[in-house]
Structures are given as C-alpha cells and as structure tokens.
Amino acid sequence: EVQLVESGGGLVQPGGSLRLSCAASGFTFSSYWMHWVRQAPGKGLVWVSRINSDGSSTSYADSVKGRFTISRDNAKNTLYLQMNSLRAEDTAVYYCARTTPSSSFFDYWGQGTLVTVSS
Amino acid sequence: SYELTQPLSVSVALGQTARITCGGNNIGSKNVHWYQQKPGQAPVLVIYRDSNRPSGIPERFSGSNSGNTATLTISRAQAGDEADYYCQVWDSSTSDVVFGGGTKLTVL
C-alpha cells in the first residue's frame, strides 16, 4: 500500500525556519518525482515545489523561490522541504504528493502537516 | 504564467448531473486532471488526462476537454459527492504545476 506521511509542521515565528519531512512507503520511491503542495486555511491548492527522481532537478513557485529548498534521500525514502524566512502567508497545510516522470498528475497524496507562522 | 479559472460554486439536485468547468487559454491542448477534496482530507484524483478514471472512482465521474474549457461531469449526483473540486495542468512553458481555484459542489 502506497503511503506518504508528512511531519515537521508546527508553530513558528515570522522569519523563522522549519523543515518538513515526507516518509514514503509501499512503492519504489526513487522512480517518482515528488512535490509539495500547500493549502492556506479556507483557500485552494497551490503547488510549491518539485524534485525529480534522482534529485538533480528542482523547481519552485515564485512565492517561495529563494526561501524554500526541496530535497530527497532515496536511501531513506524521504522527501524534505526546508523552509526559511517564513512569513505569515506561508501558513498552510503542506501536502507531499507524487507523480511519475511520464505523467503530470498526482496519484497519491499525504495527509498533510500544518505550518502556522505567527508571533 | 498559465491560469485556470473555475466557478466558485456549483449546485446540483440529488440524482441530477453536475458539470464543473475549468477555463484556460487553449486548455484543449493540455492534459487536465481533476481532484476531489472533502473537508479535513487530502485531495483525491478522480480524473486524469482529461477523461480517464483511476481505479475505484465511480463511472458517474467523467471528463472532457476541448478548446478553452475542460469539464468534469458528475452524473446521478449523490450527497457524498459534496466536496471541493480542483482542475490541474502542467505548464510546459515553465515546467510548473497549475491548479484552478477550486469549485465547491453542493448537492441539494
């Protein structure tokens, strides 16, 4: 059974940092592109970042470029999102999700982890 | 950047057909995917590549895509279909993922 389990969310002050993790199981993690998607309270889905299968290529939404870093450890089947210089508008549930290199849709999602940026 | 436009809300009578649109410039040339999200839950893929249903998704869910509009159709709507629905594409010009703003479906 495919499972994606996020962790690392919590309350952080503006300007602070947080690292999210997404533990994957039930599939060959190293064969899939991985993404972070976020959803502010009461708002829609917003794509944040993606990383290719071997970690050699990444991409970011303009709103997080230069502040967030996506990475992965295929040996540990884990995806990461390092979030620095956090702002109130980064408050959201953060989901990890997977796509294959040949597809552009998310077939599995994690349950999400809440990040709250507030003083 | 590429933009997708969805109506904020759609209402449908129980047992009738709901249609949720997703507008975008020449969206018919792209693969469109649809997700269902119920309160407090993660999104679930219901249609991929315009009109394909993942395993476990009822045949009542179908999709089409042409010109500047993609459409998710839910036949014989049930109370359990009440949810937010999002369309999504891959913007090849930027290699980024784009979501529509989401549509709240209400079953009356």
PDB file of C-alpha atoms in Angstrom:
ATOM      1  CA  GLU A   1       0.000   0.000   0.000  1.00  0.00           C
ATOM      2  CA  VAL A   2       1.338   3.406  -1.015  1.00  0.00           C
ATOM      3  CA  GLN A   3       1.792   5.703   1.951  1.00  0.00           C
ATOM      4  CA  LEU A   4       3.071   9.255   2.235  1.00  0.00           C
ATOM      5  CA  VAL A   5       3.368  10.586   5.775  1.00  0.00           C
ATOM      6  CA  GLU A   6       4.323  14.204   6.401  1.00  0.00           C
ATOM      7  CA  SER A   7       5.789  15.500   9.631  1.00  0.00           C
ATOM      8  CA  GLY A   8       7.588  18.539  10.985  1.00  0.00           C
ATOM      9  CA  GLY A   9       4.818  21.095  10.940  1.00  0.00           C
ATOM     10  CA  GLY A  10       4.118  23.417  13.826  1.00  0.00           C
ATOM     11  CA  LEU A  11       4.072  26.980  15.066  1.00  0.00           C
ATOM     12  CA  VAL A  12       6.976  29.201  14.065  1.00  0.00           C
ATOM     13  CA  GLN A  13       7.610  32.912  14.351  1.00  0.00           C
ATOM     14  CA  PRO A  14       7.893  35.138  11.271  1.00  0.00           C
ATOM     15  CA  GLY A  15      11.411  34.970   9.931  1.00  0.00           C
ATOM     16  CA  GLY A  16      11.939  31.536  11.397  1.00  0.00           C
ATOM     17  CA  SER A  17      12.720  28.190   9.798  1.00  0.00           C
ATOM     18  CA  LEU A  18      11.140  24.767   9.675  1.00  0.00           C
ATOM     19  CA  ARG A  19      11.941  21.500   7.915  1.00  0.00           C
ATOM     20  CA  LEU A  20       9.153  19.263   6.738  1.00  0.00           C
ATOM     21  CA  SER A  21       9.625  15.578   6.007  1.00  0.00           C
ATOM     22  CA  CYS A  22       7.577  13.132   3.980  1.00  0.00           C
ATOM     23  CA  ALA A  23       8.208   9.445   4.588  1.00  0.00           C
ATOM     24  CA  ALA A  24       7.272   7.240   1.651  1.00  0.00           C
ATOM     25  CA  SER A  25       6.494   3.532   1.640  1.00  0.00           C
ATOM     26  CA  GLY A  26       4.781   0.927  -0.499  1.00  0.00           C
ATOM     27  CA  PHE A  27       6.412   1.927  -3.782  1.00  0.00           C
ATOM     28  CA  THR A  28       9.811   2.465  -5.389  1.00  0.00           C
ATOM     29  CA  PHE A  29      10.434   5.984  -4.123  1.00  0.00           C
ATOM     30  CA  SER A  30      13.442   6.601  -6.357  1.00  0.00           C
ATOM     31  CA  SER A  31      11.319   6.164  -9.501  1.00  0.00           C
ATOM     32  CA  TYR A  32       8.947   9.031  -8.782  1.00  0.00           C
ATOM     33  CA  TRP A  33       9.060  12.785  -8.929  1.00  0.00           C
ATOM     34  CA  MET A  34       7.896  14.299  -5.681  1.00  0.00           C
ATOM     35  CA  HIS A  35       6.122  17.558  -4.953  1.00  0.00           C
ATOM     36  CA  TRP A  36       4.975  19.806  -2.142  1.00  0.00           C
ATOM     37  CA  VAL A  37       1.545  21.411  -2.442  1.00  0.00           C
ATOM     38  CA  ARG A  38       0.094  23.736   0.173  1.00  0.00           C
ATOM     39  CA  GLN A  39      -3.342  24.957   1.148  1.00  0.00           C
ATOM     40  CA  ALA A  40      -3.890  28.040   3.277  1.00  0.00           C
ATOM     41  CA  PRO A  41      -6.864  27.869   5.660  1.00  0.00           C
ATOM     42  CA  GLY A  42     -10.074  28.073   3.646  1.00  0.00           C
ATOM     43  CA  LYS A  43      -8.196  28.523   0.386  1.00  0.00           C
ATOM     44  CA  GLY A  44      -7.324  26.436  -2.653  1.00  0.00           C
ATOM     45  CA  LEU A  45      -4.439  24.182  -3.563  1.00  0.00           C
ATOM     46  CA  VAL A  46      -1.163  25.833  -4.533  1.00  0.00           C
ATOM     47  CA  TRP A  47       1.818  23.995  -5.934  1.00  0.00           C
ATOM     48  CA  VAL A  48       5.048  24.806  -4.060  1.00  0.00           C
ATOM     49  CA  SER A  49       7.928  22.746  -5.381  1.00  0.00           C
ATOM     50  CA  ARG A  50       9.003  19.580  -7.147  1.00  0.00           C
ATOM     51  CA  ILE A  51      12.079  17.403  -7.376  1.00  0.00           C
ATOM     52  CA  ASN A  52      12.888  14.787  -9.982  1.00  0.00           C
ATOM     53  CA  SER A  53      13.611  11.145  -9.304  1.00  0.00           C
ATOM     54  CA  ASP A  54      17.313  11.402  -8.507  1.00  0.00           C
ATOM     55  CA  GLY A  55      17.239  14.880  -7.010  1.00  0.00           C
ATOM     56  CA  SER A  56      19.219  16.507  -9.797  1.00  0.00           C
ATOM     57  CA  SER A  57      16.449  18.899 -10.859  1.00  0.00           C
ATOM     58  CA  THR A  58      14.160  21.086  -8.780  1.00  0.00           C
ATOM     59  CA  SER A  59      11.576  23.781  -9.396  1.00  0.00           C
ATOM     60  CA  TYR A  60       9.778  26.279  -7.173  1.00  0.00           C
ATOM     61  CA  ALA A  61       6.775  28.549  -7.211  1.00  0.00           C
ATOM     62  CA  ASP A  62       7.793  32.212  -7.402  1.00  0.00           C
ATOM     63  CA  SER A  63       6.288  32.825  -3.951  1.00  0.00           C
ATOM     64  CA  VAL A  64       8.844  30.561  -2.242  1.00  0.00           C
ATOM     65  CA  LYS A  65      11.832  30.792  -4.573  1.00  0.00           C
ATOM     66  CA  GLY A  66      14.991  31.637  -2.653  1.00  0.00           C
ATOM     67  CA  ARG A  67      13.408  30.774   0.720  1.00  0.00           C
ATOM     68  CA  PHE A  68      12.413  27.114   0.397  1.00  0.00           C
ATOM     69  CA  THR A  69      14.607  24.175  -0.613  1.00  0.00           C
ATOM     70  CA  ILE A  70      13.291  20.789  -1.655  1.00  0.00           C
ATOM     71  CA  SER A  71      15.484  17.713  -1.339  1.00  0.00           C
ATOM     72  CA  ARG A  72      15.215  13.953  -1.066  1.00  0.00           C
ATOM     73  CA  ASP A  73      17.086  10.975   0.340  1.00  0.00           C
ATOM     74  CA  ASN A  74      16.290   7.960  -1.797  1.00  0.00           C
ATOM     75  CA  ALA A  75      18.131   5.662   0.596  1.00  0.00           C
ATOM     76  CA  LYS A  76      15.742   6.731   3.363  1.00  0.00           C
ATOM     77  CA  ASN A  77      12.671   7.038   1.111  1.00  0.00           C
ATOM     78  CA  THR A  78      12.155  10.536   2.434  1.00  0.00           C
ATOM     79  CA  LEU A  79      11.314  13.899   0.891  1.00  0.00           C
ATOM     80  CA  TYR A  80      12.156  17.181   2.605  1.00  0.00           C
ATOM     81  CA  LEU A  81      11.196  20.824   2.449  1.00  0.00           C
ATOM     82  CA  GLN A  82      13.478  23.283   4.198  1.00  0.00           C
ATOM     83  CA  MET A  83      11.563  26.491   4.777  1.00  0.00           C
ATOM     84  CA  ASN A  84      13.465  29.641   5.752  1.00  0.00           C
ATOM     85  CA  SER A  85      12.456  33.283   6.228  1.00  0.00           C
ATOM     86  CA  LEU A  86       8.906  32.207   6.896  1.00  0.00           C
ATOM     87  CA  ARG A  87       6.084  34.691   6.510  1.00  0.00           C
ATOM     88  CA  ALA A  88       2.513  34.778   7.767  1.00  0.00           C
ATOM     89  CA  GLU A  89       1.325  33.999   4.246  1.00  0.00           C
ATOM     90  CA  ASP A  90       3.188  30.677   4.354  1.00  0.00           C
ATOM     91  CA  THR A  91       0.661  29.453   6.920  1.00  0.00           C
ATOM     92  CA  ALA A  92      -0.939  26.396   5.353  1.00  0.00           C
ATOM     93  CA  VAL A  93      -1.339  22.657   5.348  1.00  0.00           C
ATOM     94  CA  TYR A  94       1.562  21.238   3.377  1.00  0.00           C
ATOM     95  CA  TYR A  95       0.993  18.058   1.388  1.00  0.00           C
ATOM     96  CA  CYS A  96       3.551  15.882  -0.297  1.00  0.00           C
ATOM     97  CA  ALA A  97       2.427  14.099  -3.445  1.00  0.00           C
ATOM     98  CA  ARG A  98       3.969  12.020  -6.204  1.00  0.00           C
ATOM     99  CA  THR A  99       3.948  11.974  -9.994  1.00  0.00           C
ATOM    100  CA  THR A 100       5.784   9.730 -12.405  1.00  0.00           C
ATOM    101  CA  PRO A 101       8.283  11.253 -14.852  1.00  0.00           C
ATOM    102  CA  SER A 102       5.872  10.481 -17.688  1.00  0.00           C
ATOM    103  CA  SER A 103       2.757  11.863 -16.057  1.00  0.00           C
ATOM    104  CA  SER A 104       1.704  15.223 -14.705  1.00  0.00           C
ATOM    105  CA  PHE A 105      -0.962  14.166 -12.251  1.00  0.00           C
ATOM    106  CA  PHE A 106      -0.761  13.408  -8.531  1.00  0.00           C
ATOM    107  CA  ASP A 107      -1.975   9.886  -7.906  1.00  0.00           C
ATOM    108  CA  TYR A 108      -1.140   9.745  -4.198  1.00  0.00           C
ATOM    109  CA  TRP A 109      -1.070  12.428  -1.536  1.00  0.00           C
ATOM    110  CA  GLY A 110      -0.035  12.501   2.085  1.00  0.00           C
ATOM    111  CA  GLN A 111      -2.438  13.580   4.817  1.00  0.00           C
ATOM    112  CA  GLY A 112      -0.721  16.942   5.231  1.00  0.00           C
ATOM    113  CA  THR A 113       1.074  18.779   8.021  1.00  0.00           C
ATOM    114  CA  LEU A 114       0.049  22.200   9.312  1.00  0.00           C
ATOM    115  CA  VAL A 115       2.525  25.050   9.387  1.00  0.00           C
ATOM    116  CA  THR A 116       1.488  28.166  11.283  1.00  0.00           C
ATOM    117  CA  VAL A 117       3.625  31.288  11.051  1.00  0.00           C
ATOM    118  CA  SER A 118       2.673  33.705  13.786  1.00  0.00           C
ATOM    119  CA  SER A 119       4.183  35.739  16.584  1.00  0.00           C
TER     120      SER A 119
ATOM    121  CA  SER B   1       2.081  32.212 -16.190  1.00  0.00           C
ATOM    122  CA  TYR B   2      -0.778  29.950 -17.156  1.00  0.00           C
ATOM    123  CA  GLU B   3      -4.089  30.460 -15.339  1.00  0.00           C
ATOM    124  CA  LEU B   4      -7.053  28.172 -14.768  1.00  0.00           C
ATOM    125  CA  THR B   5     -10.490  29.585 -13.980  1.00  0.00           C
ATOM    126  CA  GLN B   6     -13.192  27.661 -12.122  1.00  0.00           C
ATOM    127  CA  PRO B   7     -16.597  28.790 -10.829  1.00  0.00           C
ATOM    128  CA  LEU B   8     -16.590  29.282  -7.070  1.00  0.00           C
ATOM    129  CA  SER B   9     -19.636  27.107  -6.588  1.00  0.00           C
ATOM    130  CA  VAL B  10     -21.953  24.728  -8.396  1.00  0.00           C
ATOM    131  CA  SER B  11     -25.226  23.325  -7.089  1.00  0.00           C
ATOM    132  CA  VAL B  12     -26.978  20.197  -8.280  1.00  0.00           C
ATOM    133  CA  ALA B  13     -30.142  18.414  -7.240  1.00  0.00           C
ATOM    134  CA  LEU B  14     -29.771  14.941  -5.822  1.00  0.00           C
ATOM    135  CA  GLY B  15     -29.663  12.419  -8.654  1.00  0.00           C
ATOM    136  CA  GLN B  16     -29.083  15.020 -11.355  1.00  0.00           C
ATOM    137  CA  THR B  17     -25.953  15.845 -13.372  1.00  0.00           C
ATOM    138  CA  ALA B  18     -23.352  18.360 -12.219  1.00  0.00           C
ATOM    139  CA  ARG B  19     -20.883  19.992 -14.567  1.00  0.00           C
ATOM    140  CA  ILE B  20     -17.817  21.823 -13.279  1.00  0.00           C
ATOM    141  CA  THR B  21     -15.810  23.822 -15.782  1.00  0.00           C
ATOM    142  CA  CYS B  22     -12.153  24.760 -15.908  1.00  0.00           C
ATOM    143  CA  GLY B  23     -11.165  27.509 -18.300  1.00  0.00           C
ATOM    144  CA  GLY B  24      -7.745  28.216 -19.706  1.00  0.00           C
ATOM    145  CA  ASN B  25      -6.137  29.521 -22.880  1.00  0.00           C
ATOM    146  CA  ASN B  26      -6.180  26.642 -25.376  1.00  0.00           C
ATOM    147  CA  ILE B  27      -6.588  24.198 -22.491  1.00  0.00           C
ATOM    148  CA  GLY B  28      -7.681  21.595 -25.035  1.00  0.00           C
ATOM    149  CA  SER B  29      -4.017  21.183 -25.979  1.00  0.00           C
ATOM    150  CA  LYS B  30      -3.092  20.216 -22.410  1.00  0.00           C
ATOM    151  CA  ASN B  31      -3.765  17.209 -20.200  1.00  0.00           C
ATOM    152  CA  VAL B  32      -6.242  18.179 -17.491  1.00  0.00           C
ATOM    153  CA  HIS B  33      -6.579  16.375 -14.185  1.00  0.00           C
ATOM    154  CA  TRP B  34      -9.297  16.675 -11.547  1.00  0.00           C
ATOM    155  CA  TYR B  35      -9.229  16.210  -7.775  1.00  0.00           C
ATOM    156  CA  GLN B  36     -11.942  15.887  -5.179  1.00  0.00           C
ATOM    157  CA  GLN B  37     -11.276  17.211  -1.682  1.00  0.00           C
ATOM    158  CA  LYS B  38     -13.615  16.742   1.248  1.00  0.00           C
ATOM    159  CA  PRO B  39     -13.247  18.831   4.435  1.00  0.00           C
ATOM    160  CA  GLY B  40     -10.238  17.888   6.509  1.00  0.00           C
ATOM    161  CA  GLN B  41      -8.992  15.383   3.936  1.00  0.00           C
ATOM    162  CA  ALA B  42      -6.262  15.260   1.328  1.00  0.00           C
ATOM    163  CA  PRO B  43      -7.239  15.634  -2.339  1.00  0.00           C
ATOM    164  CA  VAL B  44      -8.134  12.513  -4.294  1.00  0.00           C
ATOM    165  CA  LEU B  45      -7.553  12.111  -8.025  1.00  0.00           C
ATOM    166  CA  VAL B  46     -10.873  11.487  -9.807  1.00  0.00           C
ATOM    167  CA  ILE B  47      -9.974  12.130 -13.466  1.00  0.00           C
ATOM    168  CA  TYR B  48      -6.580  12.151 -15.177  1.00  0.00           C
ATOM    169  CA  ARG B  49      -5.564  13.096 -18.717  1.00  0.00           C
ATOM    170  CA  ASP B  50      -8.905  14.738 -19.473  1.00  0.00           C
ATOM    171  CA  SER B  51     -11.185  11.717 -19.257  1.00  0.00           C
ATOM    172  CA  ASN B  52      -9.567   8.742 -17.521  1.00  0.00           C
ATOM    173  CA  ARG B  53     -10.807   7.393 -14.212  1.00  0.00           C
ATOM    174  CA  PRO B  54      -8.419   5.883 -11.659  1.00  0.00           C
ATOM    175  CA  SER B  55      -9.411   2.535 -10.231  1.00  0.00           C
ATOM    176  CA  GLY B  56     -12.026   2.888  -7.526  1.00  0.00           C
ATOM    177  CA  ILE B  57     -13.594   6.045  -8.952  1.00  0.00           C
ATOM    178  CA  PRO B  58     -17.244   5.510  -9.939  1.00  0.00           C
ATOM    179  CA  GLU B  59     -18.248   5.618 -13.598  1.00  0.00           C
ATOM    180  CA  ARG B  60     -20.508   8.532 -12.668  1.00  0.00           C
ATOM    181  CA  PHE B  61     -17.386  10.721 -12.884  1.00  0.00           C
ATOM    182  CA  SER B  62     -16.308  11.684 -16.390  1.00  0.00           C
ATOM    183  CA  GLY B  63     -14.292  14.408 -18.061  1.00  0.00           C
ATOM    184  CA  SER B  64     -13.860  16.191 -21.355  1.00  0.00           C
ATOM    185  CA  ASN B  65     -11.533  18.841 -22.716  1.00  0.00           C
ATOM    186  CA  SER B  66     -11.731  20.976 -25.828  1.00  0.00           C
ATOM    187  CA  GLY B  67     -10.895  24.480 -26.914  1.00  0.00           C
ATOM    188  CA  ASN B  68     -10.641  26.746 -23.897  1.00  0.00           C
ATOM    189  CA  THR B  69     -12.714  24.663 -21.482  1.00  0.00           C
ATOM    190  CA  ALA B  70     -12.342  21.375 -19.651  1.00  0.00           C
ATOM    191  CA  THR B  71     -15.352  19.901 -17.883  1.00  0.00           C
ATOM    192  CA  LEU B  72     -15.816  17.470 -15.032  1.00  0.00           C
ATOM    193  CA  THR B  73     -19.227  15.801 -15.178  1.00  0.00           C
ATOM    194  CA  ILE B  74     -20.771  14.007 -12.224  1.00  0.00           C
ATOM    195  CA  SER B  75     -23.862  12.004 -13.156  1.00  0.00           C
ATOM    196  CA  ARG B  76     -26.548  10.924 -10.704  1.00  0.00           C
ATOM    197  CA  ALA B  77     -25.084  13.162  -8.033  1.00  0.00           C
ATOM    198  CA  GLN B  78     -25.055  11.824  -4.506  1.00  0.00           C
ATOM    199  CA  ALA B  79     -24.781  13.543  -1.158  1.00  0.00           C
ATOM    200  CA  GLY B  80     -21.330  12.001  -0.806  1.00  0.00           C
ATOM    201  CA  ASP B  81     -20.153  13.926  -3.872  1.00  0.00           C
ATOM    202  CA  GLU B  82     -20.312  17.208  -1.957  1.00  0.00           C
ATOM    203  CA  ALA B  83     -16.748  18.456  -1.949  1.00  0.00           C
ATOM    204  CA  ASP B  84     -14.322  20.940  -3.444  1.00  0.00           C
ATOM    205  CA  TYR B  85     -13.098  20.052  -6.919  1.00  0.00           C
ATOM    206  CA  TYR B  86      -9.848  21.290  -8.457  1.00  0.00           C
ATOM    207  CA  CYS B  87      -8.569  21.091 -12.012  1.00  0.00           C
ATOM    208  CA  GLN B  88      -4.826  20.912 -12.658  1.00  0.00           C
ATOM    209  CA  VAL B  89      -2.457  21.084 -15.597  1.00  0.00           C
ATOM    210  CA  TRP B  90       1.270  21.038 -16.217  1.00  0.00           C
ATOM    211  CA  ASP B  91       2.501  24.300 -17.681  1.00  0.00           C
ATOM    212  CA  SER B  92       5.163  23.109 -20.080  1.00  0.00           C
ATOM    213  CA  SER B  93       6.467  26.636 -20.645  1.00  0.00           C
ATOM    214  CA  THR B  94       7.553  26.928 -17.012  1.00  0.00           C
ATOM    215  CA  SER B  95       7.642  23.229 -16.037  1.00  0.00           C
ATOM    216  CA  ASP B  96       5.354  24.130 -13.159  1.00  0.00           C
ATOM    217  CA  VAL B  97       2.083  22.695 -11.887  1.00  0.00           C
ATOM    218  CA  VAL B  98      -1.004  24.897 -12.041  1.00  0.00           C
ATOM    219  CA  PHE B  99      -4.240  24.406 -10.084  1.00  0.00           C
ATOM    220  CA  GLY B 100      -7.564  26.038 -10.670  1.00  0.00           C
ATOM    221  CA  GLY B 101      -9.046  27.981  -7.782  1.00  0.00           C
ATOM    222  CA  GLY B 102     -11.465  25.208  -6.892  1.00  0.00           C
ATOM    223  CA  THR B 103     -15.231  24.746  -7.086  1.00  0.00           C
ATOM    224  CA  LYS B 104     -17.466  23.885  -4.164  1.00  0.00           C
ATOM    225  CA  LEU B 105     -20.105  21.385  -5.220  1.00  0.00           C
ATOM    226  CA  THR B 106     -23.344  21.405  -3.249  1.00  0.00           C
ATOM    227  CA  VAL B 107     -25.876  18.586  -3.652  1.00  0.00           C
ATOM    228  CA  LEU B 108     -29.368  19.831  -2.843  1.00  0.00           C
TER     229      LEU B 108
END
